[in-house]
XYZ file of C-alpha atoms in Angstrom:
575
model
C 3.810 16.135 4.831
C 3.351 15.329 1.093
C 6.284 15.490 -1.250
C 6.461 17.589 -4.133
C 6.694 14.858 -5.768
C 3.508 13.493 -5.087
C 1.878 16.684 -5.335
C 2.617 17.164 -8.905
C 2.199 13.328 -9.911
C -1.858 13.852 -8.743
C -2.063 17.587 -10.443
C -0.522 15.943 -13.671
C -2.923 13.248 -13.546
C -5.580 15.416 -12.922
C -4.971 17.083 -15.557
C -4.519 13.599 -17.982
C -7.851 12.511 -16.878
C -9.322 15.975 -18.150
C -7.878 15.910 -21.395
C -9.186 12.655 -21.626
C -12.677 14.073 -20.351
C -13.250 16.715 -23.319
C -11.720 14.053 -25.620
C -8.717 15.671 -25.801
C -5.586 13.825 -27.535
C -5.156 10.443 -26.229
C -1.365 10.931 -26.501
C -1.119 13.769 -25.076
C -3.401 12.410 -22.247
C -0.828 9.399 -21.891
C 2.133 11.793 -21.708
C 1.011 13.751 -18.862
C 0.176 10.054 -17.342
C 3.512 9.390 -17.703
C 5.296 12.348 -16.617
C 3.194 12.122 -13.430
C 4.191 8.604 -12.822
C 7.851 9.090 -13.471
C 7.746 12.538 -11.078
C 5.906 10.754 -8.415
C 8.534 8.154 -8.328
C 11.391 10.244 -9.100
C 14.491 9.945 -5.853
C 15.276 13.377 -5.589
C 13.183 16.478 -4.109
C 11.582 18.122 -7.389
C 11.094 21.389 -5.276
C 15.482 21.306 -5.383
C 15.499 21.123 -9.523
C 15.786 23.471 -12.039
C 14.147 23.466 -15.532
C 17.055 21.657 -17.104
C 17.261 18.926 -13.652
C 13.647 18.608 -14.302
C 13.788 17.672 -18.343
C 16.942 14.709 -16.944
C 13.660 13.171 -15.384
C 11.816 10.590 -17.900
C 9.112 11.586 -20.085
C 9.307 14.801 -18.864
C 9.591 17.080 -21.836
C 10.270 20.693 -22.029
C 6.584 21.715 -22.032
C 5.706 19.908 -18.862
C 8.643 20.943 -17.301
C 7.872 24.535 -17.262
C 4.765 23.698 -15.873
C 6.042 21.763 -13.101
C 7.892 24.870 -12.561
C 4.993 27.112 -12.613
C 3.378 25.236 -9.797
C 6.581 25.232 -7.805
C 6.774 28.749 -7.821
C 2.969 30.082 -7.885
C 0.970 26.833 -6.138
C -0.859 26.446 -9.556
C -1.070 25.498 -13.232
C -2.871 27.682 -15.131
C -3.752 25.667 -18.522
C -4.857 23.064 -15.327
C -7.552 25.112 -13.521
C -7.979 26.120 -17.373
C -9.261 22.889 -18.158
C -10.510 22.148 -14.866
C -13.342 25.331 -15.304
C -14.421 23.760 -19.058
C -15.497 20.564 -17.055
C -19.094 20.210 -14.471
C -17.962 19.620 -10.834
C -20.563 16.850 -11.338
C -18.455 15.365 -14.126
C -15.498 15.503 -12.290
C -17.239 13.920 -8.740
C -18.008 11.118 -11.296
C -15.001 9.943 -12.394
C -14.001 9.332 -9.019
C -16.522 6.376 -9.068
C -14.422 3.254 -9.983
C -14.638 1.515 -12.856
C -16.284 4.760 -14.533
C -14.054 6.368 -17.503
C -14.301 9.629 -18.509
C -15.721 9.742 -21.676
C -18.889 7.862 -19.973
C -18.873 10.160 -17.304
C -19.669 13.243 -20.203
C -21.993 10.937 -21.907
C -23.784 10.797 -18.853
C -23.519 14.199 -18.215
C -24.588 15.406 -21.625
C -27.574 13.047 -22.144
C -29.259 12.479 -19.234
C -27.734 15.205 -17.007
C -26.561 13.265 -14.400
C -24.189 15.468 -12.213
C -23.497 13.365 -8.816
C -22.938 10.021 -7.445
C -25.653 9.857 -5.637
C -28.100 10.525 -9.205
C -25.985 8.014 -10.894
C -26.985 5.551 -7.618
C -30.692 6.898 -8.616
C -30.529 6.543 -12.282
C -28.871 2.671 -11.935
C -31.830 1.791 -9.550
C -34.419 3.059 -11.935
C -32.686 1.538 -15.238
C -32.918 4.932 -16.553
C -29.328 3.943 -18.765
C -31.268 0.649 -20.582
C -31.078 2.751 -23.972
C -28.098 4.689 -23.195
C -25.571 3.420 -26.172
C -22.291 1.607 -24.481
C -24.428 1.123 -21.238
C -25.674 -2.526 -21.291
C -26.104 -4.451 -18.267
C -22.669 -5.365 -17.894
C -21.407 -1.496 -17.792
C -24.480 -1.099 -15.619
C -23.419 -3.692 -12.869
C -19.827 -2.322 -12.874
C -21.002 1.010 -12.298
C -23.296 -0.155 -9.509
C -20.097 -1.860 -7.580
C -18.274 0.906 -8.297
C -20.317 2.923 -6.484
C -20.463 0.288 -3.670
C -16.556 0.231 -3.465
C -16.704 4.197 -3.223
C -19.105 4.736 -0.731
C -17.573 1.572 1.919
C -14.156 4.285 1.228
C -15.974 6.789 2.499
C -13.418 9.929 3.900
C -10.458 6.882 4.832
C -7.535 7.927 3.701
C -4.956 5.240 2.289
C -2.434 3.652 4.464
C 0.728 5.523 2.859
C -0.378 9.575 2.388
C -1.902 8.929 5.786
C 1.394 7.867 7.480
C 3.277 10.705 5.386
C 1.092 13.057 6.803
C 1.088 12.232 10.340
C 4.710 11.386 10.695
C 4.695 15.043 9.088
C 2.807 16.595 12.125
C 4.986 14.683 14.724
C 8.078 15.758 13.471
C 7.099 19.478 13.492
C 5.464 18.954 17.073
C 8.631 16.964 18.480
C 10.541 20.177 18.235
C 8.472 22.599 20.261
C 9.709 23.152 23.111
C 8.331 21.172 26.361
C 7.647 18.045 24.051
C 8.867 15.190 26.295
C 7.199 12.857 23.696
C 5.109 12.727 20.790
C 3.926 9.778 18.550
C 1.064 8.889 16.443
C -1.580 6.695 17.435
C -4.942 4.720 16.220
C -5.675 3.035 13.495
C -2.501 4.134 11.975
C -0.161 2.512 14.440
C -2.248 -0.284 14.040
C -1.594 -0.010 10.135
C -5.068 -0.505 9.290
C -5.285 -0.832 5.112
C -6.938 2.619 5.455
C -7.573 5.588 7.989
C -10.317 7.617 9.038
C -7.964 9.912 10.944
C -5.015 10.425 12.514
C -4.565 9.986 16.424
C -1.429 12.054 17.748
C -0.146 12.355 21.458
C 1.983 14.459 23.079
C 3.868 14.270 26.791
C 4.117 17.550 28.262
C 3.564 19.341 31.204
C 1.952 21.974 29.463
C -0.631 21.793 26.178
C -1.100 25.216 24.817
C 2.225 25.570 22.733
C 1.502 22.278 21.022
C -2.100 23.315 20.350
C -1.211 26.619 18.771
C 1.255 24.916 16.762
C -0.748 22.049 15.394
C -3.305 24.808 14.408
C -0.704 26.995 12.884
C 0.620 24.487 10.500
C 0.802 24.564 6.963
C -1.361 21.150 6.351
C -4.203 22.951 8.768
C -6.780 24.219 6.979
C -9.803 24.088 9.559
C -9.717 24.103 13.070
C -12.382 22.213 13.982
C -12.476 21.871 17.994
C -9.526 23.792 20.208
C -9.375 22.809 23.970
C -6.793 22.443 26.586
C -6.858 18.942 26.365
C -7.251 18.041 22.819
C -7.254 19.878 19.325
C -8.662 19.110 16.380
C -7.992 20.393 12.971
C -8.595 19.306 9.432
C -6.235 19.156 6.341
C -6.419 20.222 2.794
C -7.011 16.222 2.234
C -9.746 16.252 4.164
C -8.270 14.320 7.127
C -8.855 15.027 10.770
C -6.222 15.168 13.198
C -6.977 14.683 16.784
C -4.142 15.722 19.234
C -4.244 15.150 22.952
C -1.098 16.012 25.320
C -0.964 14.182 28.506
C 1.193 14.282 31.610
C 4.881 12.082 30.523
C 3.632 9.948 33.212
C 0.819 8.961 31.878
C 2.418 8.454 28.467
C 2.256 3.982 28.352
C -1.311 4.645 29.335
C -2.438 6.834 26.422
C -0.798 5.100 23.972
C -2.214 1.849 24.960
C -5.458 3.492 24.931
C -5.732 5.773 21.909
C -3.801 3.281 19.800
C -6.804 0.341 20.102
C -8.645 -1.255 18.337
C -11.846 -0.200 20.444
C -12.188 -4.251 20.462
C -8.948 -4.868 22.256
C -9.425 -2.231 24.702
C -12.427 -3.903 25.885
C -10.779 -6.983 26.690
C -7.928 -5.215 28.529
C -10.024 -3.260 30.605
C -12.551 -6.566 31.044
C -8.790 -8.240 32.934
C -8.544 -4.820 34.747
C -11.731 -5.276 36.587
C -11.104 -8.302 37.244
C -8.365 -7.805 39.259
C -9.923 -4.995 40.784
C -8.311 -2.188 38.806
C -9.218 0.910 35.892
C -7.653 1.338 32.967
C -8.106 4.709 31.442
C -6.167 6.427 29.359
C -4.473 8.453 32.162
C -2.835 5.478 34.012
C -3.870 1.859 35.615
C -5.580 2.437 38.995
C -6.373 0.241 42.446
C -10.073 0.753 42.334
C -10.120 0.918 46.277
C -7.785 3.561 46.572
C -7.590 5.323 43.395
C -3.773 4.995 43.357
C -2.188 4.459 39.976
C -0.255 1.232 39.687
C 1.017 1.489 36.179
C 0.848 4.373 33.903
C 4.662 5.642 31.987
C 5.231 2.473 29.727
C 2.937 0.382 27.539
C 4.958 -2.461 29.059
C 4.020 -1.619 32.683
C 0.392 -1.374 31.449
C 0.816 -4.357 30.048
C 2.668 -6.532 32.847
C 0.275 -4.931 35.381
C -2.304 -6.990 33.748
C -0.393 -9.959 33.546
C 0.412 -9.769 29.907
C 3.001 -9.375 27.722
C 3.870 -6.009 25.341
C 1.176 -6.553 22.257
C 2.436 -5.303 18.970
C -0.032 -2.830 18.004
C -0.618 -4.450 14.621
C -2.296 -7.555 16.176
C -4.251 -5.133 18.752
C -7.551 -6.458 17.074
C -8.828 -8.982 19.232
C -8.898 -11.659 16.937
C -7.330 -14.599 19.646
C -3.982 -12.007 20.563
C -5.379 -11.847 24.178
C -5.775 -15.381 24.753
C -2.311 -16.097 22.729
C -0.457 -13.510 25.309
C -2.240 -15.563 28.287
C -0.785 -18.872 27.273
C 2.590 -17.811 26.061
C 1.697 -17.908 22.512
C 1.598 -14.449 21.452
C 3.936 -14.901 17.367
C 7.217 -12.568 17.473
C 5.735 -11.299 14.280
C 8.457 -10.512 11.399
C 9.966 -7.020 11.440
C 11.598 -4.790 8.627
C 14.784 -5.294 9.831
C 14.005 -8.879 9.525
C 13.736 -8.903 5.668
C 16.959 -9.852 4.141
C 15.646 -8.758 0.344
C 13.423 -7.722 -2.350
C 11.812 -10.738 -4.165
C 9.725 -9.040 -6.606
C 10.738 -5.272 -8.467
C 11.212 -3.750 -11.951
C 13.189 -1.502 -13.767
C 12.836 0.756 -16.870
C 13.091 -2.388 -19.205
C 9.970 -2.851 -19.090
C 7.345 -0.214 -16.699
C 9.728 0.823 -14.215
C 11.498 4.219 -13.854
C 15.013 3.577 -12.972
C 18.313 1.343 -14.710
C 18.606 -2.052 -13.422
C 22.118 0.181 -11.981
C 20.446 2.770 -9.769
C 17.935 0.447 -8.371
C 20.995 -2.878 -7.776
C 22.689 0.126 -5.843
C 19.516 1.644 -3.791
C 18.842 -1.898 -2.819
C 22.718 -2.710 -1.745
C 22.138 0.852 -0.122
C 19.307 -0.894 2.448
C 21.342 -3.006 3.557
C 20.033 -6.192 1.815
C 21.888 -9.917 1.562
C 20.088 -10.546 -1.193
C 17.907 -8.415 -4.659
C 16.071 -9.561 -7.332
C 14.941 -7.860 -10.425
C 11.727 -9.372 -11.744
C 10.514 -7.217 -15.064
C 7.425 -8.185 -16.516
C 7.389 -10.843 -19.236
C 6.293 -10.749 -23.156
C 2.432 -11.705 -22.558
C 1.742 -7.965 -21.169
C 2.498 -6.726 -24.431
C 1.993 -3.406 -23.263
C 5.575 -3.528 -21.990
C 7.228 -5.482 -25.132
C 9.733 -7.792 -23.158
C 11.665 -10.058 -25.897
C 14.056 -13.292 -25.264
C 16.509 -11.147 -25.997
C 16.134 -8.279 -23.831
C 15.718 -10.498 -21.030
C 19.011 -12.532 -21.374
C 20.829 -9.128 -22.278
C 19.550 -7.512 -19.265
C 20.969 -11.341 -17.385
C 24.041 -11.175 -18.360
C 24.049 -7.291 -17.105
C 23.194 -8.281 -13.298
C 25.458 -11.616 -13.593
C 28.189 -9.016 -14.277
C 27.173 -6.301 -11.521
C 26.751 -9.963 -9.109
C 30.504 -10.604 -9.406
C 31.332 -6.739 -8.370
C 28.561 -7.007 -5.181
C 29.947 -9.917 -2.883
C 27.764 -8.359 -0.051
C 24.199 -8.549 -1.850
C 23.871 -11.376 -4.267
C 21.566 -10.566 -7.086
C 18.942 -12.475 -8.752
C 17.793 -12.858 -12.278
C 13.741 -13.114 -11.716
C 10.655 -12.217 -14.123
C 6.642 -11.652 -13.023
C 5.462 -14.304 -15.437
C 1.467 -13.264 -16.276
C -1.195 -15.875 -15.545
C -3.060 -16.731 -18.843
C -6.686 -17.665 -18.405
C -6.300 -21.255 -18.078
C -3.447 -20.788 -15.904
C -0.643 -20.800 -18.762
C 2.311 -18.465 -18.051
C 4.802 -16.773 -20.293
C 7.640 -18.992 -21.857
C 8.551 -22.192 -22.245
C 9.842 -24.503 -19.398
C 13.234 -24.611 -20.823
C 13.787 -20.841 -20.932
C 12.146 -20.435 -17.163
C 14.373 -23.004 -16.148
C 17.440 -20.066 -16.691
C 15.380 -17.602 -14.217
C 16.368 -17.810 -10.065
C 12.801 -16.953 -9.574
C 9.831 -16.581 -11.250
C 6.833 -14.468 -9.473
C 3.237 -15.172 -11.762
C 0.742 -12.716 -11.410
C -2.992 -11.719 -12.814
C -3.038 -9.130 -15.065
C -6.266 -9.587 -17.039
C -9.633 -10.879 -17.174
C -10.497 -10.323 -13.367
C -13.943 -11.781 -14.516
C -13.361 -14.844 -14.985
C -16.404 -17.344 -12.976
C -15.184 -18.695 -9.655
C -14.626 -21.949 -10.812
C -12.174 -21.244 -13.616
C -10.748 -18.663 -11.558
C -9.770 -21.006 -8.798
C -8.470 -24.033 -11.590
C -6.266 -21.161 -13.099
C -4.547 -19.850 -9.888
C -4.018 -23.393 -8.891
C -2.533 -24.352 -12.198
C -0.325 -22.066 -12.352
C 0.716 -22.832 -8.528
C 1.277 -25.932 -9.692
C 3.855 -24.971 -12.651
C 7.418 -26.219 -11.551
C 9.042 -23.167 -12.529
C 6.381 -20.420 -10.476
C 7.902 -19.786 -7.067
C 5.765 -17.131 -5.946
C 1.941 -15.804 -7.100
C 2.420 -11.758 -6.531
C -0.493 -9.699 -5.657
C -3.150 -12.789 -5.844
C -6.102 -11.471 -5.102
C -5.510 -8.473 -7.813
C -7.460 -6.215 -5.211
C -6.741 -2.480 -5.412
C -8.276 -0.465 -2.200
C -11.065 1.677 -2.750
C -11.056 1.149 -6.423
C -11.183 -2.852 -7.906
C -12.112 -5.627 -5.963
C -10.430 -8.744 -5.782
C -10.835 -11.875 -7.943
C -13.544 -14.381 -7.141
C -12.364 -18.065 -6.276
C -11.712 -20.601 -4.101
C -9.280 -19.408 -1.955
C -8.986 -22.573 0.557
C -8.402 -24.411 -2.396
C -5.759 -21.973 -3.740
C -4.274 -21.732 -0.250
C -3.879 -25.460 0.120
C -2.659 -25.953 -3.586
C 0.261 -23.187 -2.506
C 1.159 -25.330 0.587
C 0.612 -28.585 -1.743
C 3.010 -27.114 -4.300
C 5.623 -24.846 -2.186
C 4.520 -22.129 -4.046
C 4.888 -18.781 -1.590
C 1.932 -16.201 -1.557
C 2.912 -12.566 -1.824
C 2.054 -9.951 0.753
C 2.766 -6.870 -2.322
C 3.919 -4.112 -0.882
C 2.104 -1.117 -2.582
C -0.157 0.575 -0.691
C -2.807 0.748 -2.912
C -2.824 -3.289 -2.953
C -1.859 -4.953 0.336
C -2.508 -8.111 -1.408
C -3.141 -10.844 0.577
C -4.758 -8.611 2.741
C -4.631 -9.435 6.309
C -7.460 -11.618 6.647
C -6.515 -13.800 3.973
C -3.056 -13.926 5.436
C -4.553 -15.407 8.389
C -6.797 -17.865 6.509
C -3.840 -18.918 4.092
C -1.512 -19.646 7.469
C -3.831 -22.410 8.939
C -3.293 -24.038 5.452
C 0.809 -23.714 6.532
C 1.425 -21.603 3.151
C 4.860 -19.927 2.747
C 5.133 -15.664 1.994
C 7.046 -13.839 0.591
C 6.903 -10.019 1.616
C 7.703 -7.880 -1.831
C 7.736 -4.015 -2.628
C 6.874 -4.817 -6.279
C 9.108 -1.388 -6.648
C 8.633 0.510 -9.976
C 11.165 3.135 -8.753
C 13.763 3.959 -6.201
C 10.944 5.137 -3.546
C 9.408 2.528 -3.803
C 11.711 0.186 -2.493
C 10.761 1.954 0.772
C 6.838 1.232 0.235
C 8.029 -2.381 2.060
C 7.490 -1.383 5.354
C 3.670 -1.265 4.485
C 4.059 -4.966 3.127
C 5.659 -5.997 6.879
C 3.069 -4.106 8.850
C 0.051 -6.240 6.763
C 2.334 -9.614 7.231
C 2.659 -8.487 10.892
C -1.338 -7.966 10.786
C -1.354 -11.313 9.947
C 0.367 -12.739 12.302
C 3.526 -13.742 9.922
C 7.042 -14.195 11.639
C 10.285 -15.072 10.407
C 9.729 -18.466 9.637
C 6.477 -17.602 7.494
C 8.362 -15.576 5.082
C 10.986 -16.520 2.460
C 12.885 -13.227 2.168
C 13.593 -13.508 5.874
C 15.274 -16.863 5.452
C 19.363 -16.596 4.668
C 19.892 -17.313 0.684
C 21.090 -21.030 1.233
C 17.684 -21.746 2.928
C 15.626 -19.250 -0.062
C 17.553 -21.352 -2.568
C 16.402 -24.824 -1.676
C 13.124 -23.086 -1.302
C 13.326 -22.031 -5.316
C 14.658 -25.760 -5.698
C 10.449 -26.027 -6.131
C 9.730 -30.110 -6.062
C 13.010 -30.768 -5.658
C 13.570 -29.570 -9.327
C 17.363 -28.782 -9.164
């Protein structure tokens, strides 16, 4: 189920975006921005904090603290649904079109009366905005695709509030009584980039305990079908949950089925017939004599066919059949697999926690190896200096020498100028361990100069790693136009690794360009790009989209023990 946490962080921004709206105080509007940021990432429960526990959190004040504390106790804000009642519905459906501020979305509303996404669509078509001030053909076009990217969203839900959810609703059905097993299963397991609902299964000998539970819990809000067989209900989110509990026996055979893709089950049950057997989701069967020959294990089901246990992330059918025929299937890379963090911040520059707290939560996972990479001077924004950076080095060489069981290393996310120029000079990168270079500005650059700039700056001696390269975030911003053969070939030209960013609003490379970047024999590194403590945890997201694209060990630098990562940074031989 949600946190607190993140409860608060989207009420707080809510409530940010609706100052902004009535063109309210643009500090005060940043405040609450960052007050929901720092709650949302905050380690600790906020449900378990007091007023005083809540003010130790940063940029939470006094004021917003008691009204974290009003929703904790009452479910609401007041001054929020306050606000909320001064603003059109219509205004507020439009500002969940990306690209589309707030202050246009009045202006729209107040001139031309435009109340829905769907009039917008209408009023784009018919260039009804030509003599609307501040809406020229450029804001015109970037409304139009941000209506585009809104309605391929749809009702998916992202990867991460999805998972929290579900894993939620297992938990709380794992403990009734009878529950032999219970998992979750779709497009979930298969940790699609989004979901359009949740899939959970339950063994049992009998179903109506775990359907009267699953409609009795808090997240339910709708029950939209009850059976014997399966149950679904909706939740406050809007997300469906489907549950189905089958006999244990038949456990391998619904998971296999119900986890997909619809593509892969297809092929399975194509091999099935061929040898003169059904596959449903009840159990492998002799077609002749309707006995089952495989049924309690995924890897019965599998074997049965005469193929080995399929990870569910490569369950697509994009070649995994074939591979599994001819003893090629990848052992893709696993969390446990990933020996450290490549790419993360801390509160020198936009993260939430000291270089201290996050050093120990990493040494706390268990990794060999941690570096801290805070952004550098060119994103003014976040005023990094030469001196803050080599104060905050000598810091983690001194907290190194007390950690002989995770070395640390001193690292920066360098920002990609638009002729592929980075931050600093050569001789001051050459005192980093890493440098990860990233876009973080003009995402409209043409194709061609997009492409020369991502390969220049692959081509820098001292860039070891492009982080989030495509600059995509789902369901909101698109990523970057270029050449991306060429870009993948300069990165396997230049030993430069690609990142596989770990924040579930980016999954960037994406799994299809994981894929495409692999034939060019390009090296990854899979990073959290953590702002805070929980997000350090966000990484298993990062593995599942490496594992989508068929990544193992070898494919991924943070995987490799640090002798082996080092040479790696040794970029061109540069020593």
């Amino acid at each position: 189920m949600a946190r607190p946490n993140a409860e608060v962080e989207a009420l707080l921004q809510e409530y940010a975006d609706l100052i902004a709206i009535t063109g309210g105080d643009a500090f005060k509007a940043r405040a609450y921005e960052k007050a929901a940021r720092a709650i949302g990432g905050y380690p600790a429960d906020i449900s378990t904090l007091d007023a005083d526990g809540l003010r130790e959190i940063p940029n939470v004040g006094r004021s917003i603290a008691e009204k974290v504390t009003e929703y904790l106790r009452t479910g609401r804000i007041a001054l929020v649904e306050e606000r909320r009642a001064r603003i059109p519905a219509g205004v507020r459906e439009l500002i969940t079109i990306p690209t589309l501020g707030p202050k246009k979305a009045l202006r729209l509303y107040e001139d031309l009366h435009i109340s829905s996404v769907s009039e917008l669509a209408a009023a784009v078509e018919a260039d009804a905005l030509a003599d609307l001030k501040g809406f020229g053909e450029k804001t015109q076009d970037n409304i139009r695709h941000g209506i585009e990217l809104l309605r391929r969203a749809g009702a998916r839900v992202p990867l991460a509030p999805a998972t929290d959810t579900a894993e939620g609703i297992v938990a709380e059905l794992s403990g009734v009584t009878g529950c032999r097993r219970c998992a979750y299963a779709g497009s979930l397991r298969r940790m699609r980039e989004t979901v359009g609902d949740l899939d959970v299964l339950v063994a049992a000998e009998r179903s109506a305990p775990f359907m009267d539970a699953l409609c009795e819990l808090p997240v339910t809000v709708e029950v939209v079908a009850r059976g014997t067989k399966k149950t679904s209900v909706r939740t406050g989110k809007g997300l469906q949950v489907d549950l189905r509990v089958v006999p244990p026996e038949s456990w391998g055979a619904a998971m296999q089925y119900f986890t997909g893709s619809r593509a892969h089950n297809i092929r399975t049950r194509t091999i099935a017939v061929h040898q003169g057997l059904k596959l449903s989701e009840y159990g492998l069967f002799d077609t002749g004599s309707g006995e089952p020959v495989a049924s309690r294990t995924e890897e019965d089901v599998y074997a049965r066919l005469g193929l080995p246990w399929i990870p569910p992330t490569l369950r697509e059918d994009r070649g995994e059949i074939e591979a599994a025929l001819h003893g090629e299937l990848p052992e893709v890379v696993t969390e446990r697999d990933i020996r450290g963090d490549l790419h993360t911040h801390t509160d020198l520059t936009d993260g939430l926690a000291s270089l201290e707290t996050m050093v120990e939560a990493a040494a706390e996972r268990g990794y060999a190896y941690y570096a801290v990479t805070d952004h550098a001077p060119d994103l003014y924004m976040q005023r990094m200096t030469d001196e803050k950076v080599l104060a905050q080095r000598e810091r983690l060489r001194e907290l190194d020498g007390s950690r002989r069981r995770m070395r640390l290393l001193h690292g920066t996310e360098l920002n990609i100028g638009p002729e592929g120029e980075v931050d600093w000079p050569d001789e001051f990168l050459a005192g980093f361990d890493l440098c990860v270079a990233s876009l973080h500005s003009h995402f409209g650059l043409g194709r061609r100069a997009m492409t020369r700039r991502l390969v220049r700056a692959c081509e820098n001696p001292y860039v070891h790693v492009i982080g989030h390269p495509t600059t995509r975030l789902i369901g909101r911003r698109p990523g970057v136009d270029a050449d991306w053969d060429e870009v993948f070939a300069a990165c396997a030209r230049t030993g430069t690794a690609l990142e596989v960013n770990a924040q579930p609003d980016r999954l960037d490379l994406g799994d299809a360009d994981i894929l495409r970047a692999r034939e060019h024999g390009v090296r990854f590194a899979v990073n959290s790009d953590a702002h805070s403590v929980p997000h350090l945890g966000q990484l298993r997201y990062g593995v599942g989209t490496a594992q989508r694209g068929w990544l193992t060990r070898d494919d991924v630098i943070n995987t490799w023990p640090l002798t082996r990562l080092r040479r790696f940074l040794r970029k061109g031989g540069r020593s």
